[in-house]
Each structure stands twice: as structure tokens, then as C-alpha cells.
Amino acid sequence: RCSFTTTYGDGVCSAHWRRPESRQATLCASAPRSGSGSDRAPFRMKIGVFGGTFDPVHIGHLGIAEAARSSLDLEEVLVMPAGEPWLKAGQQVSAAYHRMAMVELAVARYPFLRASDIETRREGPTYTVDTLAELHRRLGPSTDLYLVLGTDSLIEIGRWHQPRQLFELSSL
């Protein structure tokens, strides 16, 4: 599993993912604070957020995540299985920890894709709008979130919990 920490220092924003095998990836490089005398624009981190049931995760999911990363010039794409996918209520879905394990294995070979357990750790129904709000709190104001969706999800977005807020919290 990945755990998430964020640190803000004088002129530095950094976020790290710690993987079980102790590999650590830096998501954000040093950036001068505004007003520090630099005429460069402040550094903005661009992170993709790709959620879904992933039951099972497959090559099509990985292709979507990688295409979004390269076309939008994202630092990373967080691939996160829904803990309790409320839109699939009444359907048989594999346990969250199994789906999380599948995602971890699937993204291990891709340097810009990261498995995230932010939704599988949450109890109760999992809403993307809550996840985006939590990521904003954790990553801070210098991060732009890009919601990555497959066509099947985009068609259903009107049924999602608080769909208008998705557009306020992320770019689609």
C-alpha cells in the first residue's frame, strides 16, 4: 500500500509516496514562493486522478491512464479503486483489498502511475467529490487535479454524487 505525506518548506513544496518496498517518488520539485524575488511563475503540480471499480483492472485502464498522463503532461496519475462503489450497489464486486492488490500489481511497471488506497481506506460509499476535496487538502493550492475518466464513466457522470462540484475541484 502507498501512504501519503506532504511537506511545505520555505519555498519548497513536496509530496512523497512511500511504497511497501521503500521506494519513494517525489511528486513535486522545489518551487519559489511568490514574492521571493523570482520572475518565474510559481510551480504548479499536475496530478491525474483515475478512479473506478477496477474489477478487474486491465490493459485498457492502463492505456487510458498513460494517455491522459502524456497528453496532459501530468506528473503522475493516481489509480484508485473505489472502496464501496455506490453506483454498483446490488452488483457483485470483489473485495476492495483484492481490487487494490490488482491495481498495485498492474501499475508497478509504470513509473508515472501510482496505486492509491485513499478510497479503499474510507468507510461507507465512496464519492469522487470527497476524494478530490481530500486530495486538495493534502496536496495544497499549488496542485491542479485532472479527473481521468473512461467513456463509460463520462456517460454516467450526471448520476454521480454532487457532479457539479467535480468541475470545481478538477479539470475533466
JSON list of C-alpha atoms in Angstrom, two decimals:
[
{"chain": "A", "resi": 1, "resn": "ARG", "atom": "CA", "xyz": [0.00, 0.00, 0.00]},
{"chain": "A", "resi": 2, "resn": "CYS", "atom": "CA", "xyz": [1.01, 3.57, -0.54]},
{"chain": "A", "resi": 3, "resn": "SER", "atom": "CA", "xyz": [0.93, 6.15, 2.18]},
{"chain": "A", "resi": 4, "resn": "PHE", "atom": "CA", "xyz": [0.88, 9.85, 1.55]},
{"chain": "A", "resi": 5, "resn": "THR", "atom": "CA", "xyz": [2.68, 12.71, 3.24]},
{"chain": "A", "resi": 6, "resn": "THR", "atom": "CA", "xyz": [3.02, 16.34, 2.25]},
{"chain": "A", "resi": 7, "resn": "THR", "atom": "CA", "xyz": [5.61, 18.81, 3.46]},
{"chain": "A", "resi": 8, "resn": "TYR", "atom": "CA", "xyz": [5.84, 22.51, 2.81]},
{"chain": "A", "resi": 9, "resn": "GLY", "atom": "CA", "xyz": [9.14, 24.24, 3.49]},
{"chain": "A", "resi": 10, "resn": "ASP", "atom": "CA", "xyz": [10.43, 27.70, 2.77]},
{"chain": "A", "resi": 11, "resn": "GLY", "atom": "CA", "xyz": [9.93, 27.93, -0.97]},
{"chain": "A", "resi": 12, "resn": "VAL", "atom": "CA", "xyz": [9.57, 24.16, -1.37]},
{"chain": "A", "resi": 13, "resn": "CYS", "atom": "CA", "xyz": [6.52, 22.02, -1.95]},
{"chain": "A", "resi": 14, "resn": "SER", "atom": "CA", "xyz": [7.00, 18.29, -1.96]},
{"chain": "A", "resi": 15, "resn": "ALA", "atom": "CA", "xyz": [4.77, 15.27, -1.76]},
{"chain": "A", "resi": 16, "resn": "HIS", "atom": "CA", "xyz": [6.03, 11.73, -1.45]},
{"chain": "A", "resi": 17, "resn": "TRP", "atom": "CA", "xyz": [4.53, 8.32, -1.95]},
{"chain": "A", "resi": 18, "resn": "ARG", "atom": "CA", "xyz": [6.09, 5.56, 0.10]},
{"chain": "A", "resi": 19, "resn": "ARG", "atom": "CA", "xyz": [5.65, 2.13, -1.41]},
{"chain": "A", "resi": 20, "resn": "PRO", "atom": "CA", "xyz": [5.91, -1.10, 0.59]},
{"chain": "A", "resi": 21, "resn": "GLU", "atom": "CA", "xyz": [9.32, -1.87, -0.87]},
{"chain": "A", "resi": 22, "resn": "SER", "atom": "CA", "xyz": [10.53, 1.51, 0.47]},
{"chain": "A", "resi": 23, "resn": "ARG", "atom": "CA", "xyz": [10.74, 3.13, -2.96]},
{"chain": "A", "resi": 24, "resn": "GLN", "atom": "CA", "xyz": [9.90, 6.78, -2.74]},
{"chain": "A", "resi": 25, "resn": "ALA", "atom": "CA", "xyz": [8.81, 9.02, -5.61]},
{"chain": "A", "resi": 26, "resn": "THR", "atom": "CA", "xyz": [8.83, 12.79, -5.45]},
{"chain": "A", "resi": 27, "resn": "LEU", "atom": "CA", "xyz": [5.74, 14.34, -6.99]},
{"chain": "A", "resi": 28, "resn": "CYS", "atom": "CA", "xyz": [6.72, 17.98, -6.85]},
{"chain": "A", "resi": 29, "resn": "ALA", "atom": "CA", "xyz": [10.06, 19.73, -7.29]},
{"chain": "A", "resi": 30, "resn": "SER", "atom": "CA", "xyz": [11.29, 22.81, -5.45]},
{"chain": "A", "resi": 31, "resn": "ALA", "atom": "CA", "xyz": [9.40, 25.94, -6.31]},
{"chain": "A", "resi": 32, "resn": "PRO", "atom": "CA", "xyz": [9.98, 29.51, -5.13]},
{"chain": "A", "resi": 33, "resn": "ARG", "atom": "CA", "xyz": [7.19, 31.09, -3.16]},
{"chain": "A", "resi": 34, "resn": "SER", "atom": "CA", "xyz": [5.52, 34.01, -4.86]},
{"chain": "A", "resi": 35, "resn": "GLY", "atom": "CA", "xyz": [7.14, 37.24, -3.76]},
{"chain": "A", "resi": 36, "resn": "SER", "atom": "CA", "xyz": [10.55, 35.56, -3.34]},
{"chain": "A", "resi": 37, "resn": "GLY", "atom": "CA", "xyz": [12.12, 37.76, -5.99]},
{"chain": "A", "resi": 38, "resn": "SER", "atom": "CA", "xyz": [11.90, 35.26, -8.82]},
{"chain": "A", "resi": 39, "resn": "ASP", "atom": "CA", "xyz": [10.23, 36.39, -12.04]},
{"chain": "A", "resi": 40, "resn": "ARG", "atom": "CA", "xyz": [9.24, 32.80, -12.86]},
{"chain": "A", "resi": 41, "resn": "ALA", "atom": "CA", "xyz": [5.64, 31.73, -12.41]},
{"chain": "A", "resi": 42, "resn": "PRO", "atom": "CA", "xyz": [5.07, 29.57, -9.33]},
{"chain": "A", "resi": 43, "resn": "PHE", "atom": "CA", "xyz": [5.39, 25.83, -9.94]},
{"chain": "A", "resi": 44, "resn": "ARG", "atom": "CA", "xyz": [2.04, 24.06, -10.33]},
{"chain": "A", "resi": 45, "resn": "MET", "atom": "CA", "xyz": [1.87, 20.33, -9.87]},
{"chain": "A", "resi": 46, "resn": "LYS", "atom": "CA", "xyz": [-0.47, 18.48, -12.26]},
{"chain": "A", "resi": 47, "resn": "ILE", "atom": "CA", "xyz": [-1.84, 15.19, -10.95]},
{"chain": "A", "resi": 48, "resn": "GLY", "atom": "CA", "xyz": [-4.29, 12.87, -12.67]},
{"chain": "A", "resi": 49, "resn": "VAL", "atom": "CA", "xyz": [-6.94, 11.10, -10.61]},
{"chain": "A", "resi": 50, "resn": "PHE", "atom": "CA", "xyz": [-8.26, 7.89, -12.14]},
{"chain": "A", "resi": 51, "resn": "GLY", "atom": "CA", "xyz": [-10.81, 6.10, -10.02]},
{"chain": "A", "resi": 52, "resn": "GLY", "atom": "CA", "xyz": [-13.05, 3.18, -10.73]},
{"chain": "A", "resi": 53, "resn": "THR", "atom": "CA", "xyz": [-14.14, -0.23, -9.57]},
{"chain": "A", "resi": 54, "resn": "PHE", "atom": "CA", "xyz": [-11.24, -1.93, -11.40]},
{"chain": "A", "resi": 55, "resn": "ASP", "atom": "CA", "xyz": [-12.85, -5.36, -11.10]},
{"chain": "A", "resi": 56, "resn": "PRO", "atom": "CA", "xyz": [-10.61, -6.39, -12.69]},
{"chain": "A", "resi": 57, "resn": "VAL", "atom": "CA", "xyz": [-8.09, -3.76, -13.74]},
{"chain": "A", "resi": 58, "resn": "HIS", "atom": "CA", "xyz": [-7.00, -4.37, -17.35]},
{"chain": "A", "resi": 59, "resn": "ILE", "atom": "CA", "xyz": [-4.75, -3.03, -20.09]},
{"chain": "A", "resi": 60, "resn": "GLY", "atom": "CA", "xyz": [-7.47, -0.65, -21.28]},
{"chain": "A", "resi": 61, "resn": "HIS", "atom": "CA", "xyz": [-7.42, 1.09, -17.88]},
{"chain": "A", "resi": 62, "resn": "LEU", "atom": "CA", "xyz": [-3.64, 1.41, -18.02]},
{"chain": "A", "resi": 63, "resn": "GLY", "atom": "CA", "xyz": [-3.82, 2.76, -21.57]},
{"chain": "A", "resi": 64, "resn": "ILE", "atom": "CA", "xyz": [-6.33, 5.45, -20.54]},
{"chain": "A", "resi": 65, "resn": "ALA", "atom": "CA", "xyz": [-4.16, 6.46, -17.56]},
{"chain": "A", "resi": 66, "resn": "GLU", "atom": "CA", "xyz": [-0.97, 6.65, -19.62]},
{"chain": "A", "resi": 67, "resn": "ALA", "atom": "CA", "xyz": [-2.68, 8.51, -22.49]},
{"chain": "A", "resi": 68, "resn": "ALA", "atom": "CA", "xyz": [-4.02, 11.10, -20.04]},
{"chain": "A", "resi": 69, "resn": "ARG", "atom": "CA", "xyz": [-0.61, 11.46, -18.41]},
{"chain": "A", "resi": 70, "resn": "SER", "atom": "CA", "xyz": [1.24, 12.04, -21.66]},
{"chain": "A", "resi": 71, "resn": "SER", "atom": "CA", "xyz": [-1.35, 14.22, -23.39]},
{"chain": "A", "resi": 72, "resn": "LEU", "atom": "CA", "xyz": [-1.95, 16.47, -20.35]},
{"chain": "A", "resi": 73, "resn": "ASP", "atom": "CA", "xyz": [1.72, 16.47, -19.26]},
{"chain": "A", "resi": 74, "resn": "LEU", "atom": "CA", "xyz": [0.82, 15.18, -15.79]},
{"chain": "A", "resi": 75, "resn": "GLU", "atom": "CA", "xyz": [3.47, 14.45, -13.19]},
{"chain": "A", "resi": 76, "resn": "GLU", "atom": "CA", "xyz": [1.56, 11.34, -12.14]},
{"chain": "A", "resi": 77, "resn": "VAL", "atom": "CA", "xyz": [-1.76, 9.58, -12.37]},
{"chain": "A", "resi": 78, "resn": "LEU", "atom": "CA", "xyz": [-3.17, 8.17, -9.14]},
{"chain": "A", "resi": 79, "resn": "VAL", "atom": "CA", "xyz": [-5.07, 4.97, -9.89]},
{"chain": "A", "resi": 80, "resn": "MET", "atom": "CA", "xyz": [-7.54, 4.38, -7.08]},
{"chain": "A", "resi": 81, "resn": "PRO", "atom": "CA", "xyz": [-10.10, 1.63, -6.72]},
{"chain": "A", "resi": 82, "resn": "ALA", "atom": "CA", "xyz": [-13.40, 2.70, -5.18]},
{"chain": "A", "resi": 83, "resn": "GLY", "atom": "CA", "xyz": [-13.79, 1.34, -1.66]},
{"chain": "A", "resi": 84, "resn": "GLU", "atom": "CA", "xyz": [-17.56, 0.88, -1.79]},
{"chain": "A", "resi": 85, "resn": "PRO", "atom": "CA", "xyz": [-18.69, 1.79, -5.32]},
{"chain": "A", "resi": 86, "resn": "TRP", "atom": "CA", "xyz": [-22.21, 3.04, -4.60]},
{"chain": "A", "resi": 87, "resn": "LEU", "atom": "CA", "xyz": [-23.18, 3.11, -8.29]},
{"chain": "A", "resi": 88, "resn": "LYS", "atom": "CA", "xyz": [-22.65, -0.67, -8.31]},
{"chain": "A", "resi": 89, "resn": "ALA", "atom": "CA", "xyz": [-24.89, -1.29, -5.27]},
{"chain": "A", "resi": 90, "resn": "GLY", "atom": "CA", "xyz": [-26.65, -4.63, -5.68]},
{"chain": "A", "resi": 91, "resn": "GLN", "atom": "CA", "xyz": [-23.97, -5.96, -8.04]},
{"chain": "A", "resi": 92, "resn": "GLN", "atom": "CA", "xyz": [-21.32, -8.45, -7.02]},
{"chain": "A", "resi": 93, "resn": "VAL", "atom": "CA", "xyz": [-17.96, -6.66, -6.68]},
{"chain": "A", "resi": 94, "resn": "SER", "atom": "CA", "xyz": [-14.69, -8.16, -5.44]},
{"chain": "A", "resi": 95, "resn": "ALA", "atom": "CA", "xyz": [-13.48, -7.03, -2.03]},
{"chain": "A", "resi": 96, "resn": "ALA", "atom": "CA", "xyz": [-11.70, -3.67, -2.00]},
{"chain": "A", "resi": 97, "resn": "TYR", "atom": "CA", "xyz": [-8.42, -5.15, -0.77]},
{"chain": "A", "resi": 98, "resn": "HIS", "atom": "CA", "xyz": [-8.38, -7.59, -3.72]},
{"chain": "A", "resi": 99, "resn": "ARG", "atom": "CA", "xyz": [-9.03, -4.81, -6.22]},
{"chain": "A", "resi": 100, "resn": "MET", "atom": "CA", "xyz": [-6.36, -2.66, -4.55]},
{"chain": "A", "resi": 101, "resn": "ALA", "atom": "CA", "xyz": [-3.84, -5.53, -4.81]},
{"chain": "A", "resi": 102, "resn": "MET", "atom": "CA", "xyz": [-4.68, -5.95, -8.52]},
{"chain": "A", "resi": 103, "resn": "VAL", "atom": "CA", "xyz": [-4.12, -2.24, -9.15]},
{"chain": "A", "resi": 104, "resn": "GLU", "atom": "CA", "xyz": [-0.81, -2.26, -7.25]},
{"chain": "A", "resi": 105, "resn": "LEU", "atom": "CA", "xyz": [0.43, -5.14, -9.39]},
{"chain": "A", "resi": 106, "resn": "ALA", "atom": "CA", "xyz": [-0.85, -3.58, -12.62]},
{"chain": "A", "resi": 107, "resn": "VAL", "atom": "CA", "xyz": [0.81, -0.17, -12.14]},
{"chain": "A", "resi": 108, "resn": "ALA", "atom": "CA", "xyz": [4.11, -1.43, -10.70]},
{"chain": "A", "resi": 109, "resn": "ARG", "atom": "CA", "xyz": [5.82, -1.36, -14.12]},
{"chain": "A", "resi": 110, "resn": "TYR", "atom": "CA", "xyz": [4.68, 2.16, -15.00]},
{"chain": "A", "resi": 111, "resn": "PRO", "atom": "CA", "xyz": [6.82, 4.91, -13.44]},
{"chain": "A", "resi": 112, "resn": "PHE", "atom": "CA", "xyz": [4.15, 7.63, -13.70]},
{"chain": "A", "resi": 113, "resn": "LEU", "atom": "CA", "xyz": [1.20, 5.60, -12.44]},
{"chain": "A", "resi": 114, "resn": "ARG", "atom": "CA", "xyz": [0.66, 5.15, -8.69]},
{"chain": "A", "resi": 115, "resn": "ALA", "atom": "CA", "xyz": [-1.82, 2.95, -6.86]},
{"chain": "A", "resi": 116, "resn": "SER", "atom": "CA", "xyz": [-3.68, 4.92, -4.19]},
{"chain": "A", "resi": 117, "resn": "ASP", "atom": "CA", "xyz": [-5.72, 3.44, -1.35]},
{"chain": "A", "resi": 118, "resn": "ILE", "atom": "CA", "xyz": [-7.37, 6.74, -0.42]},
{"chain": "A", "resi": 119, "resn": "GLU", "atom": "CA", "xyz": [-10.82, 5.37, -1.34]},
{"chain": "A", "resi": 120, "resn": "THR", "atom": "CA", "xyz": [-10.39, 1.79, -0.16]},
{"chain": "A", "resi": 121, "resn": "ARG", "atom": "CA", "xyz": [-9.49, 3.07, 3.33]},
{"chain": "A", "resi": 122, "resn": "ARG", "atom": "CA", "xyz": [-12.66, 5.18, 3.57]},
{"chain": "A", "resi": 123, "resn": "GLU", "atom": "CA", "xyz": [-15.68, 3.54, 5.17]},
{"chain": "A", "resi": 124, "resn": "GLY", "atom": "CA", "xyz": [-19.09, 3.74, 3.54]},
{"chain": "A", "resi": 125, "resn": "PRO", "atom": "CA", "xyz": [-19.95, 4.76, -0.01]},
{"chain": "A", "resi": 126, "resn": "THR", "atom": "CA", "xyz": [-17.05, 6.22, -1.97]},
{"chain": "A", "resi": 127, "resn": "TYR", "atom": "CA", "xyz": [-17.73, 9.54, -3.71]},
{"chain": "A", "resi": 128, "resn": "THR", "atom": "CA", "xyz": [-15.23, 11.07, -6.14]},
{"chain": "A", "resi": 129, "resn": "VAL", "atom": "CA", "xyz": [-16.11, 14.57, -4.96]},
{"chain": "A", "resi": 130, "resn": "ASP", "atom": "CA", "xyz": [-14.97, 13.64, -1.41]},
{"chain": "A", "resi": 131, "resn": "THR", "atom": "CA", "xyz": [-11.74, 12.17, -2.76]},
{"chain": "A", "resi": 132, "resn": "LEU", "atom": "CA", "xyz": [-10.96, 15.30, -4.79]},
{"chain": "A", "resi": 133, "resn": "ALA", "atom": "CA", "xyz": [-11.62, 17.52, -1.75]},
{"chain": "A", "resi": 134, "resn": "GLU", "atom": "CA", "xyz": [-9.33, 15.34, 0.38]},
{"chain": "A", "resi": 135, "resn": "LEU", "atom": "CA", "xyz": [-6.58, 15.45, -2.24]},
{"chain": "A", "resi": 136, "resn": "HIS", "atom": "CA", "xyz": [-6.83, 19.25, -2.35]},
{"chain": "A", "resi": 137, "resn": "ARG", "atom": "CA", "xyz": [-6.44, 19.38, 1.43]},
{"chain": "A", "resi": 138, "resn": "ARG", "atom": "CA", "xyz": [-3.44, 17.05, 1.33]},
{"chain": "A", "resi": 139, "resn": "LEU", "atom": "CA", "xyz": [-1.66, 18.46, -1.71]},
{"chain": "A", "resi": 140, "resn": "GLY", "atom": "CA", "xyz": [-2.37, 22.15, -1.19]},
{"chain": "A", "resi": 141, "resn": "PRO", "atom": "CA", "xyz": [-3.24, 25.02, -3.51]},
{"chain": "A", "resi": 142, "resn": "SER", "atom": "CA", "xyz": [-0.29, 24.58, -5.88]},
{"chain": "A", "resi": 143, "resn": "THR", "atom": "CA", "xyz": [-1.73, 21.33, -7.25]},
{"chain": "A", "resi": 144, "resn": "ASP", "atom": "CA", "xyz": [-4.12, 21.04, -10.17]},
{"chain": "A", "resi": 145, "resn": "LEU", "atom": "CA", "xyz": [-6.15, 17.83, -10.25]},
{"chain": "A", "resi": 146, "resn": "TYR", "atom": "CA", "xyz": [-7.26, 16.27, -13.53]},
{"chain": "A", "resi": 147, "resn": "LEU", "atom": "CA", "xyz": [-10.07, 13.75, -13.30]},
{"chain": "A", "resi": 148, "resn": "VAL", "atom": "CA", "xyz": [-9.39, 10.91, -15.73]},
{"chain": "A", "resi": 149, "resn": "LEU", "atom": "CA", "xyz": [-12.49, 9.10, -16.96]},
{"chain": "A", "resi": 150, "resn": "GLY", "atom": "CA", "xyz": [-13.33, 6.38, -19.39]},
{"chain": "A", "resi": 151, "resn": "THR", "atom": "CA", "xyz": [-16.24, 6.95, -21.76]},
{"chain": "A", "resi": 152, "resn": "ASP", "atom": "CA", "xyz": [-18.43, 4.61, -19.72]},
{"chain": "A", "resi": 153, "resn": "SER", "atom": "CA", "xyz": [-17.99, 6.84, -16.64]},
{"chain": "A", "resi": 154, "resn": "LEU", "atom": "CA", "xyz": [-18.39, 10.08, -18.56]},
{"chain": "A", "resi": 155, "resn": "ILE", "atom": "CA", "xyz": [-21.78, 8.96, -19.85]},
{"chain": "A", "resi": 156, "resn": "GLU", "atom": "CA", "xyz": [-22.93, 8.33, -16.26]},
{"chain": "A", "resi": 157, "resn": "ILE", "atom": "CA", "xyz": [-21.47, 11.48, -14.66]},
{"chain": "A", "resi": 158, "resn": "GLY", "atom": "CA", "xyz": [-24.91, 13.07, -14.21]},
{"chain": "A", "resi": 159, "resn": "ARG", "atom": "CA", "xyz": [-25.76, 10.25, -11.77]},
{"chain": "A", "resi": 160, "resn": "TRP", "atom": "CA", "xyz": [-22.67, 10.85, -9.64]},
{"chain": "A", "resi": 161, "resn": "HIS", "atom": "CA", "xyz": [-22.80, 12.39, -6.17]},
{"chain": "A", "resi": 162, "resn": "GLN", "atom": "CA", "xyz": [-22.57, 16.22, -6.48]},
{"chain": "A", "resi": 163, "resn": "PRO", "atom": "CA", "xyz": [-21.46, 16.17, -10.14]},
{"chain": "A", "resi": 164, "resn": "ARG", "atom": "CA", "xyz": [-21.18, 19.96, -10.49]},
{"chain": "A", "resi": 165, "resn": "GLN", "atom": "CA", "xyz": [-18.58, 20.09, -7.72]},
{"chain": "A", "resi": 166, "resn": "LEU", "atom": "CA", "xyz": [-16.38, 17.74, -9.72]},
{"chain": "A", "resi": 167, "resn": "PHE", "atom": "CA", "xyz": [-15.83, 20.56, -12.21]},
{"chain": "A", "resi": 168, "resn": "GLU", "atom": "CA", "xyz": [-14.93, 22.98, -9.41]},
{"chain": "A", "resi": 169, "resn": "LEU", "atom": "CA", "xyz": [-12.41, 20.59, -7.85]},
{"chain": "A", "resi": 170, "resn": "SER", "atom": "CA", "xyz": [-10.77, 19.27, -11.01]},
{"chain": "A", "resi": 171, "resn": "SER", "atom": "CA", "xyz": [-10.35, 19.56, -14.75]},
{"chain": "A", "resi": 172, "resn": "LEU", "atom": "CA", "xyz": [-12.02, 16.83, -16.73]}
]
